[in-house]
PDB file of N, CA and C in Angstrom:
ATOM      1  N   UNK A  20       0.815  -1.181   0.000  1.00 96.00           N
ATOM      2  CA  UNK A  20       0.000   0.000   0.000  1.00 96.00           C
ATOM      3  C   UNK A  20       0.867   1.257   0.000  1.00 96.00           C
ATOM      4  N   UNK A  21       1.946   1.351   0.580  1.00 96.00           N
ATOM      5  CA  UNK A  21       3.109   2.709   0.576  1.00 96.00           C
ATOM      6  C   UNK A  21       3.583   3.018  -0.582  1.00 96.00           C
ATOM      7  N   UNK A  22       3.961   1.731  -1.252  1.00 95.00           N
ATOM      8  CA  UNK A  22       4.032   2.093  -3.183  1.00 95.00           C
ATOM      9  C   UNK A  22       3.217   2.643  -3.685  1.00 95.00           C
ATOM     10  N   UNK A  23       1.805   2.177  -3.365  1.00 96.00           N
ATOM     11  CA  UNK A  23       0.901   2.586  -4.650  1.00 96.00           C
ATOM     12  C   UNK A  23       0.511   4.047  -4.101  1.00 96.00           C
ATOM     13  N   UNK A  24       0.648   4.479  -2.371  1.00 97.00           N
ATOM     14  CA  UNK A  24       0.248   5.575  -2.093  1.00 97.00           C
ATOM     15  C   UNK A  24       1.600   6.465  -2.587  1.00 97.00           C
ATOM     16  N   UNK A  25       2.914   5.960  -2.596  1.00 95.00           N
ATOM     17  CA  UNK A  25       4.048   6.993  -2.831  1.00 95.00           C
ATOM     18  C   UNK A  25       3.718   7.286  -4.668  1.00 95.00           C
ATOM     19  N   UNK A  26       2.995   6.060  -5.537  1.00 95.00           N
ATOM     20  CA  UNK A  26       2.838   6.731  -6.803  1.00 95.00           C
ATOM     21  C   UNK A  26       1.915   7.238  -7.103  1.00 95.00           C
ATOM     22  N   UNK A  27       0.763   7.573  -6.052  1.00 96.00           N
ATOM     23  CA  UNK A  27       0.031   8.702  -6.481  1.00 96.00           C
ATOM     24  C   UNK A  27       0.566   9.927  -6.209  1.00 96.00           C
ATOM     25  N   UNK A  28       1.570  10.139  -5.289  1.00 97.00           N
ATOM     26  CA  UNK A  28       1.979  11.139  -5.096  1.00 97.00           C
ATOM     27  C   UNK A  28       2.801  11.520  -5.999  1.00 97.00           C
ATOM     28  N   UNK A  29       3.435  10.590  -6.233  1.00 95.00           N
ATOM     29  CA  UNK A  29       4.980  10.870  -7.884  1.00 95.00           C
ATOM     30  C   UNK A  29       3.774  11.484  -8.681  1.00 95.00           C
ATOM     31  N   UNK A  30       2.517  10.946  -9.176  1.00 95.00           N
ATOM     32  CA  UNK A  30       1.880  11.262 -10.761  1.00 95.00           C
ATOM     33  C   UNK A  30       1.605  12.649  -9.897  1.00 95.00           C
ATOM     34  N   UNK A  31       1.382  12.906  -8.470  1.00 96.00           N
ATOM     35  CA  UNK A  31       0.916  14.365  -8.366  1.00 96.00           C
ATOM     36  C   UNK A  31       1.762  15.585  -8.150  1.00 96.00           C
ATOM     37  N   UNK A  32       2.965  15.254  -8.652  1.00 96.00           N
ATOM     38  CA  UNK A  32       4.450  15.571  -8.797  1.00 96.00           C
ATOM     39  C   UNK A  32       4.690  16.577  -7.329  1.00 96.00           C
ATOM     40  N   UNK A  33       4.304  15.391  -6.178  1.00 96.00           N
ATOM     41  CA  UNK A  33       4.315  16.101  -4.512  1.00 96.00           C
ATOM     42  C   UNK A  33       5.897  15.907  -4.245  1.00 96.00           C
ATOM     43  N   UNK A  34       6.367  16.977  -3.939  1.00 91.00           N
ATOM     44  CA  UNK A  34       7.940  16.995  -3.286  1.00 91.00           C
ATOM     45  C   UNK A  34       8.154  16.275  -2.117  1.00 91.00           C
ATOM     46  N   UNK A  35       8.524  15.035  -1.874  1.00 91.00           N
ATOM     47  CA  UNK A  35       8.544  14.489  -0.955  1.00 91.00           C
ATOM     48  C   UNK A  35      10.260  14.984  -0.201  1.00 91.00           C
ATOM     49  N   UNK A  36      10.142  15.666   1.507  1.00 81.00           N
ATOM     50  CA  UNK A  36      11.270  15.758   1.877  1.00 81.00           C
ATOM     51  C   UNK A  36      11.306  15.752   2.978  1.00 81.00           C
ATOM     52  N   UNK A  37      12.452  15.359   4.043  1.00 74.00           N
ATOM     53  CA  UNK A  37      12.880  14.711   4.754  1.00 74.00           C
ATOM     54  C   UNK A  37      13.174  13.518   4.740  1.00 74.00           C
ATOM     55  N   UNK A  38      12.507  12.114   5.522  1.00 81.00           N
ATOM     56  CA  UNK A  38      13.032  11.237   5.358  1.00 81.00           C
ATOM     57  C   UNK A  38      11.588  10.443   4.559  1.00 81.00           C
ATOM     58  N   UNK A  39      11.225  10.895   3.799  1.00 90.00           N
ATOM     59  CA  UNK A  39      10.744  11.016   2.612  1.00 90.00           C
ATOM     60  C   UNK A  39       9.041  10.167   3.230  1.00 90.00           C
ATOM     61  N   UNK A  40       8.773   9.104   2.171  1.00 96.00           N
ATOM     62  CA  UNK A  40       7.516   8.474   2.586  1.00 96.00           C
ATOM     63  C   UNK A  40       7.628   7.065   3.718  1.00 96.00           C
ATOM     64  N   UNK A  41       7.164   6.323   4.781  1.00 96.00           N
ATOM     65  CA  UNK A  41       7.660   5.673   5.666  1.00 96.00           C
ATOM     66  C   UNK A  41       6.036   5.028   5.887  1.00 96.00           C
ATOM     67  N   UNK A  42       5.947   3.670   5.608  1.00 97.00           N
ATOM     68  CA  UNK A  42       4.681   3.194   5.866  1.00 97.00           C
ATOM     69  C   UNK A  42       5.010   1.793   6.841  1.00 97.00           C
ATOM     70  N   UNK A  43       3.919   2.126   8.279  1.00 97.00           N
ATOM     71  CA  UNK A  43       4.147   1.360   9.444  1.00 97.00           C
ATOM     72  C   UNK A  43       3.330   0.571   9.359  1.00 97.00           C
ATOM     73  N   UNK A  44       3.278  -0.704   9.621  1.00 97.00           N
ATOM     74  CA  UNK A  44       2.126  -2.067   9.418  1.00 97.00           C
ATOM     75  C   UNK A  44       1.984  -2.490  10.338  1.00 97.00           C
ATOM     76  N   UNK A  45       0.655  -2.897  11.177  1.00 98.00           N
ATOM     77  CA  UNK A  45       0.420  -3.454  12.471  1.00 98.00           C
ATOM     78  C   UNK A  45      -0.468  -4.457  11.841  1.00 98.00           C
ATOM     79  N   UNK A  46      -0.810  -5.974  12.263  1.00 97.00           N
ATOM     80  CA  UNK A  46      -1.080  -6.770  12.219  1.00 97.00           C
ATOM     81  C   UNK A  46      -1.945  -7.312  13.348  1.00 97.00           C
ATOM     82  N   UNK A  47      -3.600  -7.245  13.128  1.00 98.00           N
ATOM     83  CA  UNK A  47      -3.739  -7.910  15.078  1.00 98.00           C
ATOM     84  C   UNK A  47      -4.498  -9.240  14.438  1.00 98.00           C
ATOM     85  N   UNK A  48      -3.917 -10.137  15.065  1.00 97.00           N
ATOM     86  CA  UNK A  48      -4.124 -11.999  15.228  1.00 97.00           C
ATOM     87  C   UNK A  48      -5.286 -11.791  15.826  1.00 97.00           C
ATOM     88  N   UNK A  49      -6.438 -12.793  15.235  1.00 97.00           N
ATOM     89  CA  UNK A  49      -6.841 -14.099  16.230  1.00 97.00           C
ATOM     90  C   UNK A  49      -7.006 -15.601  16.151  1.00 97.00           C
ATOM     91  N   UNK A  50      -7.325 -16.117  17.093  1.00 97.00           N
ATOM     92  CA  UNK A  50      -6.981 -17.121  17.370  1.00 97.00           C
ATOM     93  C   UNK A  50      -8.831 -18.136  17.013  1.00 97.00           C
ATOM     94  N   UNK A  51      -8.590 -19.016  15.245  1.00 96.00           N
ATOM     95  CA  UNK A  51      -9.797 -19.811  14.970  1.00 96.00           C
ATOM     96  C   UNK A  51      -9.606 -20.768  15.613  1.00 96.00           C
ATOM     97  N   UNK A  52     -10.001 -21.557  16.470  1.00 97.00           N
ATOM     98  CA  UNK A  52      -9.802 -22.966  16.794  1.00 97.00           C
ATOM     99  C   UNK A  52      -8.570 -22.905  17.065  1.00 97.00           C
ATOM    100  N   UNK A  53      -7.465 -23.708  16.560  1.00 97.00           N
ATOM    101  CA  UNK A  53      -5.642 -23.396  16.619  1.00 97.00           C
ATOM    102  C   UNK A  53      -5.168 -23.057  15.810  1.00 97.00           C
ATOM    103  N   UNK A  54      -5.814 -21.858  14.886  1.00 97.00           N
ATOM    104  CA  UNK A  54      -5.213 -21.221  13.836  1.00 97.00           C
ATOM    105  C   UNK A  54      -4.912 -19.787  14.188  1.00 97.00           C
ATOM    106  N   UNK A  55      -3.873 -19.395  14.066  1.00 97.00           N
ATOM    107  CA  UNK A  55      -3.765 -17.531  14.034  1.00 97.00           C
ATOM    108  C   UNK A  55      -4.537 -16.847  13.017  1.00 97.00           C
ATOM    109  N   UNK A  56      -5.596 -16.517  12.429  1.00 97.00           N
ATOM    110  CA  UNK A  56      -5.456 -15.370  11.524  1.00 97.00           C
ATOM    111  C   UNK A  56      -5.993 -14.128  11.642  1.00 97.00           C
ATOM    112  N   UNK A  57      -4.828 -13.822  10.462  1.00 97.00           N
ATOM    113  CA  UNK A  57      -5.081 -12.112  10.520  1.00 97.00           C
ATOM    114  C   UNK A  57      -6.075 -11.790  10.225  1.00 97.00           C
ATOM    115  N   UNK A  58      -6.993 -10.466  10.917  1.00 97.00           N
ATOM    116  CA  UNK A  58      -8.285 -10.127  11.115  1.00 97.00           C
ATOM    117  C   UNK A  58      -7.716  -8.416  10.574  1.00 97.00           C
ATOM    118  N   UNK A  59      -7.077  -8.079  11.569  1.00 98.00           N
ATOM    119  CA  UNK A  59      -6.949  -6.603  10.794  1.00 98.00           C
ATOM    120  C   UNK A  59      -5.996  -5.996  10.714  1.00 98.00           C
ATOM    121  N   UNK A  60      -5.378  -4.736   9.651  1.00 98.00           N
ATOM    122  CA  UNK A  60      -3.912  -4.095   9.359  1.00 98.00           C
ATOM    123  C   UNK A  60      -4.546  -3.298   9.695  1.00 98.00           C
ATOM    124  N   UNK A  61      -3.812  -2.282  10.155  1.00 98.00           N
ATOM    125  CA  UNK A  61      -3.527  -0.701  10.381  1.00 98.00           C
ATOM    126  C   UNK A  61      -2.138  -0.335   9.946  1.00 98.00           C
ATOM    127  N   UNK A  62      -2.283   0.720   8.438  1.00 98.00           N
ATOM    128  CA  UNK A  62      -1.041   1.336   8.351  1.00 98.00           C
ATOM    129  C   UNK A  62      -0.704   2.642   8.669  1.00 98.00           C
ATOM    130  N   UNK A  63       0.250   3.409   9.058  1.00 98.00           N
ATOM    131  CA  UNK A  63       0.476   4.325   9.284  1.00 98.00           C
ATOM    132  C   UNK A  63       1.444   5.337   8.307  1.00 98.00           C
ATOM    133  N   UNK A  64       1.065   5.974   7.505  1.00 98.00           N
ATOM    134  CA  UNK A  64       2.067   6.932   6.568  1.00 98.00           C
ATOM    135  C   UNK A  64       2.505   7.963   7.085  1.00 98.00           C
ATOM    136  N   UNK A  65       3.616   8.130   7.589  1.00 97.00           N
ATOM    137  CA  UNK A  65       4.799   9.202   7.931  1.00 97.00           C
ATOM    138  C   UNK A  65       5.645  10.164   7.005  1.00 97.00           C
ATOM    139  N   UNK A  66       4.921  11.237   6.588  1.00 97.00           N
ATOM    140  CA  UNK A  66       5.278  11.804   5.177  1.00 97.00           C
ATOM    141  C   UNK A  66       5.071  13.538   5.420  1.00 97.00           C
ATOM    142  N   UNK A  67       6.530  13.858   4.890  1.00 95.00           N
ATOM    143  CA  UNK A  67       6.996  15.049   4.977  1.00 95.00           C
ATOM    144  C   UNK A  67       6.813  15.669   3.427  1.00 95.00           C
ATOM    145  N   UNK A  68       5.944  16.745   3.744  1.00 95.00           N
ATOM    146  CA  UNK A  68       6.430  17.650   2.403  1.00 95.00           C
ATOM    147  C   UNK A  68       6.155  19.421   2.371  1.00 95.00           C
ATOM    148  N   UNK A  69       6.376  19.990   1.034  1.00 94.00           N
ATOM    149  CA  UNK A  69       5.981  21.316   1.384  1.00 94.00           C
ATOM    150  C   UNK A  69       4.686  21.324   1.804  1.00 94.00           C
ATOM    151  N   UNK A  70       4.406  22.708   2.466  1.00 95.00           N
ATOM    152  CA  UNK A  70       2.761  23.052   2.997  1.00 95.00           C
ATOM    153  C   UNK A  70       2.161  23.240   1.794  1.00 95.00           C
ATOM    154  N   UNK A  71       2.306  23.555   0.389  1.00 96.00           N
ATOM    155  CA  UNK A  71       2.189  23.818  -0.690  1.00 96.00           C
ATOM    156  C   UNK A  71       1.664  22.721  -1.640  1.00 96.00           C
ATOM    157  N   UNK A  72       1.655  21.573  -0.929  1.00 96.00           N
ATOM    158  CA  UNK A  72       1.999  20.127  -1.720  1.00 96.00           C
ATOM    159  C   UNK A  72       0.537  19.467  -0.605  1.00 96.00           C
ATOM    160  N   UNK A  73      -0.131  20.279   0.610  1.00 96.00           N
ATOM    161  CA  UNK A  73      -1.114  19.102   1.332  1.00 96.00           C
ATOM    162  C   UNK A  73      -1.790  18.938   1.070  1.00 96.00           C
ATOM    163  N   UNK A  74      -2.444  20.116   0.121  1.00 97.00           N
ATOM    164  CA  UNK A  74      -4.215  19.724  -1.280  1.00 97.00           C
ATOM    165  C   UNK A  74      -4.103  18.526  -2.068  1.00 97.00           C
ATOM    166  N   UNK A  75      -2.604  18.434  -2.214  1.00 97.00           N
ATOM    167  CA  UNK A  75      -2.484  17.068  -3.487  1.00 97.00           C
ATOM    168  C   UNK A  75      -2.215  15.920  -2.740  1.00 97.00           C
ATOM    169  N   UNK A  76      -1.486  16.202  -1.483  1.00 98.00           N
ATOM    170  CA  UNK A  76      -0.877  14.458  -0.236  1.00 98.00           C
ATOM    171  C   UNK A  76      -2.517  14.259  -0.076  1.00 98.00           C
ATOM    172  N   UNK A  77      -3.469  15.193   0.373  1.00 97.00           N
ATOM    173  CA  UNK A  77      -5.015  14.779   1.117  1.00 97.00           C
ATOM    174  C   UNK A  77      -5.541  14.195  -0.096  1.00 97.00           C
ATOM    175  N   UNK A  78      -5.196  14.781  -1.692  1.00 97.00           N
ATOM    176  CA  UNK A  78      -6.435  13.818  -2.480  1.00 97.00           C
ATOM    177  C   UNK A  78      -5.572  12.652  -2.795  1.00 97.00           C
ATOM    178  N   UNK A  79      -4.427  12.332  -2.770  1.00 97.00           N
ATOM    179  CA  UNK A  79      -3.598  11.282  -3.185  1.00 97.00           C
ATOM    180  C   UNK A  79      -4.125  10.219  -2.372  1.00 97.00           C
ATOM    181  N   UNK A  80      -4.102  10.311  -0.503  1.00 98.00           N
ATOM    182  CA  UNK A  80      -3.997   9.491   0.145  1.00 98.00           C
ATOM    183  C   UNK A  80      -5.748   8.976   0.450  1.00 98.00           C
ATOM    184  N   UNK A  81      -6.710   9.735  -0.146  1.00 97.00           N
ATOM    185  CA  UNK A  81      -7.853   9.984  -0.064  1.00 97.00           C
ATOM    186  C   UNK A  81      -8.253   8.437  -1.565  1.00 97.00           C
ATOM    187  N   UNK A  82      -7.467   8.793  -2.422  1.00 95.00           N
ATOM    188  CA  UNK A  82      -7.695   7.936  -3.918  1.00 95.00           C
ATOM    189  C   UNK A  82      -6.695   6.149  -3.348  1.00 95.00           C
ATOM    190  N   UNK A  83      -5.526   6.460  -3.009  1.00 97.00           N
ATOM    191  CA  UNK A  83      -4.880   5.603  -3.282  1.00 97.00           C
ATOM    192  C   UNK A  83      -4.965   4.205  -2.795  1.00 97.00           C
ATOM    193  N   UNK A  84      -5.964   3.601  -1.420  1.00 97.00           N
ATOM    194  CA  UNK A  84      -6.000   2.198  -1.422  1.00 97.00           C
ATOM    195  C   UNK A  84      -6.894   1.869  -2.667  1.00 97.00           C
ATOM    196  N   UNK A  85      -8.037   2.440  -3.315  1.00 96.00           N
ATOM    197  CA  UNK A  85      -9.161   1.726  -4.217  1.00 96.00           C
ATOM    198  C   UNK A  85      -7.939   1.377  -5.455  1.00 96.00           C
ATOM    199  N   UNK A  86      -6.919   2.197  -5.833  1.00 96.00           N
ATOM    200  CA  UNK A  86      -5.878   1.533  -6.358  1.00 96.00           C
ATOM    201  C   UNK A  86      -4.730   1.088  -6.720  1.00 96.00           C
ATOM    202  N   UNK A  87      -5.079  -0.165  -4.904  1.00 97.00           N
ATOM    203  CA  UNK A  87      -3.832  -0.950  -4.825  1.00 97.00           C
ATOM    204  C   UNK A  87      -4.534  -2.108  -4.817  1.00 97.00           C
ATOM    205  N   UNK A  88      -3.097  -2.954  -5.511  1.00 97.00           N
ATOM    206  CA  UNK A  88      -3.253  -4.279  -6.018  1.00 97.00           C
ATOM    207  C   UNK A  88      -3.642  -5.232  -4.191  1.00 97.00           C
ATOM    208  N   UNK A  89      -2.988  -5.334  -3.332  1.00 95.00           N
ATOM    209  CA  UNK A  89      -2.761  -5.612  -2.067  1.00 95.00           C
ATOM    210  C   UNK A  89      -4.317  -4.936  -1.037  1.00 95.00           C
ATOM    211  N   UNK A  90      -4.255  -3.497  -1.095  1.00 97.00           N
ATOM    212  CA  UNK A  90      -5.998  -3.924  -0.606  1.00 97.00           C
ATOM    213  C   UNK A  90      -6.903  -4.458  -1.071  1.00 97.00           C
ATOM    214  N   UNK A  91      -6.782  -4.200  -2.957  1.00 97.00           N
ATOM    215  CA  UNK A  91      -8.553  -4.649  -3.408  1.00 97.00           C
ATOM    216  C   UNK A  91      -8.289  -6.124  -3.084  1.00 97.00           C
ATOM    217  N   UNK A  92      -7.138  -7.531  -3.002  1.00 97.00           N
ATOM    218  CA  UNK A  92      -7.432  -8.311  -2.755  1.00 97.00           C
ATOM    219  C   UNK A  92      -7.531  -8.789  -1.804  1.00 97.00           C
ATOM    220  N   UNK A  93      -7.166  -8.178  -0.364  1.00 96.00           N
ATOM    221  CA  UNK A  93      -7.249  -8.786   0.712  1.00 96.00           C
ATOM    222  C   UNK A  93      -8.370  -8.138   1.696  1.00 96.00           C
ATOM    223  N   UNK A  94      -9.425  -6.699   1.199  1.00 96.00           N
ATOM    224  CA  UNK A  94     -10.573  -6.182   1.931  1.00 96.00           C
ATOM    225  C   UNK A  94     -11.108  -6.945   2.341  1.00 96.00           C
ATOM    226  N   UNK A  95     -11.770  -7.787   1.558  1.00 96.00           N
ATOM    227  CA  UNK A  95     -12.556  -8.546   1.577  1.00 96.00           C
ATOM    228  C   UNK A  95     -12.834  -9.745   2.741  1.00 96.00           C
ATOM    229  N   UNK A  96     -11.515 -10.074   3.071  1.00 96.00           N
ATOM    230  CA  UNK A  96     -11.220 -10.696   4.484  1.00 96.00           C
ATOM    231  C   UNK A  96     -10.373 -10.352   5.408  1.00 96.00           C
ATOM    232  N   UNK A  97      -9.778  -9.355   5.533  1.00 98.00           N
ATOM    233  CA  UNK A  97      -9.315  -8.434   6.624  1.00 98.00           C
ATOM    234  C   UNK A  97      -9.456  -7.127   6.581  1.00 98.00           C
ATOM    235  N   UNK A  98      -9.784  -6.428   7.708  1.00 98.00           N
ATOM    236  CA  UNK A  98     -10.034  -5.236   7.976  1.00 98.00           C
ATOM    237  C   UNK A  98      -8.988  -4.451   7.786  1.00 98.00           C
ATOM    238  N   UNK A  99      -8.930  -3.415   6.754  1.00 98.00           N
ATOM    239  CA  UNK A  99      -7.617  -2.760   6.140  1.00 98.00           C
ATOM    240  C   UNK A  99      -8.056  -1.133   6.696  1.00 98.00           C
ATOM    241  N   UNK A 100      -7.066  -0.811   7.422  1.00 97.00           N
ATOM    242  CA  UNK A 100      -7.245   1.002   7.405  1.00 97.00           C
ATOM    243  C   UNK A 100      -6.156   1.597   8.017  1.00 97.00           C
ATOM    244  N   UNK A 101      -5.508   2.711   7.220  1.00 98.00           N
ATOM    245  CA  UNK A 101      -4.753   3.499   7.418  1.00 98.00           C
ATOM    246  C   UNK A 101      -5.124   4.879   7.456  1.00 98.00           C
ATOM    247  N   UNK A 102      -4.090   5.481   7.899  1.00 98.00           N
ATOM    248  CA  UNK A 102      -4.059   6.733   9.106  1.00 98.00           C
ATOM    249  C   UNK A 102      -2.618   7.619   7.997  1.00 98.00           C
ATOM    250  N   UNK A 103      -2.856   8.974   8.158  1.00 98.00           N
ATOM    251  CA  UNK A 103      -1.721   9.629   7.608  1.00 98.00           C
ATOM    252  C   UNK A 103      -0.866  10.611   8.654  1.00 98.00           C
ATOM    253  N   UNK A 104       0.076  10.477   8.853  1.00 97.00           N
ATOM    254  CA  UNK A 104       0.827  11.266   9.642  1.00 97.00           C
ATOM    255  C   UNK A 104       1.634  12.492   9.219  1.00 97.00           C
ATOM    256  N   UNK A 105       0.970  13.110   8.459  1.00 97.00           N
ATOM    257  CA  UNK A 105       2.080  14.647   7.741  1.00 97.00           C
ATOM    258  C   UNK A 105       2.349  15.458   8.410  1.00 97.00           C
ATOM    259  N   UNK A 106       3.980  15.796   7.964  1.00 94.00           N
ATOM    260  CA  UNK A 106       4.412  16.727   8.337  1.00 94.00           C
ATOM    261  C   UNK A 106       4.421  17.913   7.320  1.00 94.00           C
ATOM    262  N   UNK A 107       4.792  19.526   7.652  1.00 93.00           N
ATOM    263  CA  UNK A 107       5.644  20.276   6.686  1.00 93.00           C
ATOM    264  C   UNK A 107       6.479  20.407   6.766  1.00 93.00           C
ATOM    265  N   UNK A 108       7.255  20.506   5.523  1.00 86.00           N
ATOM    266  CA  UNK A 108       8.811  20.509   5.670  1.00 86.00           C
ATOM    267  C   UNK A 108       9.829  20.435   4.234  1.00 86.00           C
TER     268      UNK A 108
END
């Protein structure tokens, strides 16, 4: 999901700076019978750019799970949602 959200940002030619785009993945288990599975992700995007550039990071990050390859196939049985953390800079 950090790829496909960092290439909406490339096509929205957003200056990415500092330590550029940084996507955090949490995973919470449960437990079927004696099976682990994953039930839900939470990602977190850590992304620095100009103040000039947050009209285009808000519609980028607003468009970009409907197209990624990795949510449209796994919605469907785990609970997918991410969070954006911007900075300016």
């Amino acid at each position: 999901m950090t790829g496909t959200f960092g290439g909406t940002l490339e096509a929205r030619k957003v200056r990415i700076s500092g330590d550029g785009l940084v996507g955090e993945a949490r995973g919470e288990v449960e437990l079927e019978g004696d099976v682990l599975v994953i039930k839900r992700i939470h990602v977190i995007y850590r992304l620095t750019t100009p103040a000039e550039d947050k009209e285009k990071v808000d519609r980028a990050y607003g468009l970009h799970a409907e197209h990624c390859p990795v949510y449209r196939s796994l919605r469907a049985a785990i609970d997918i949602s991410t969070e954006l953390d911007w900075m300016e800079g």
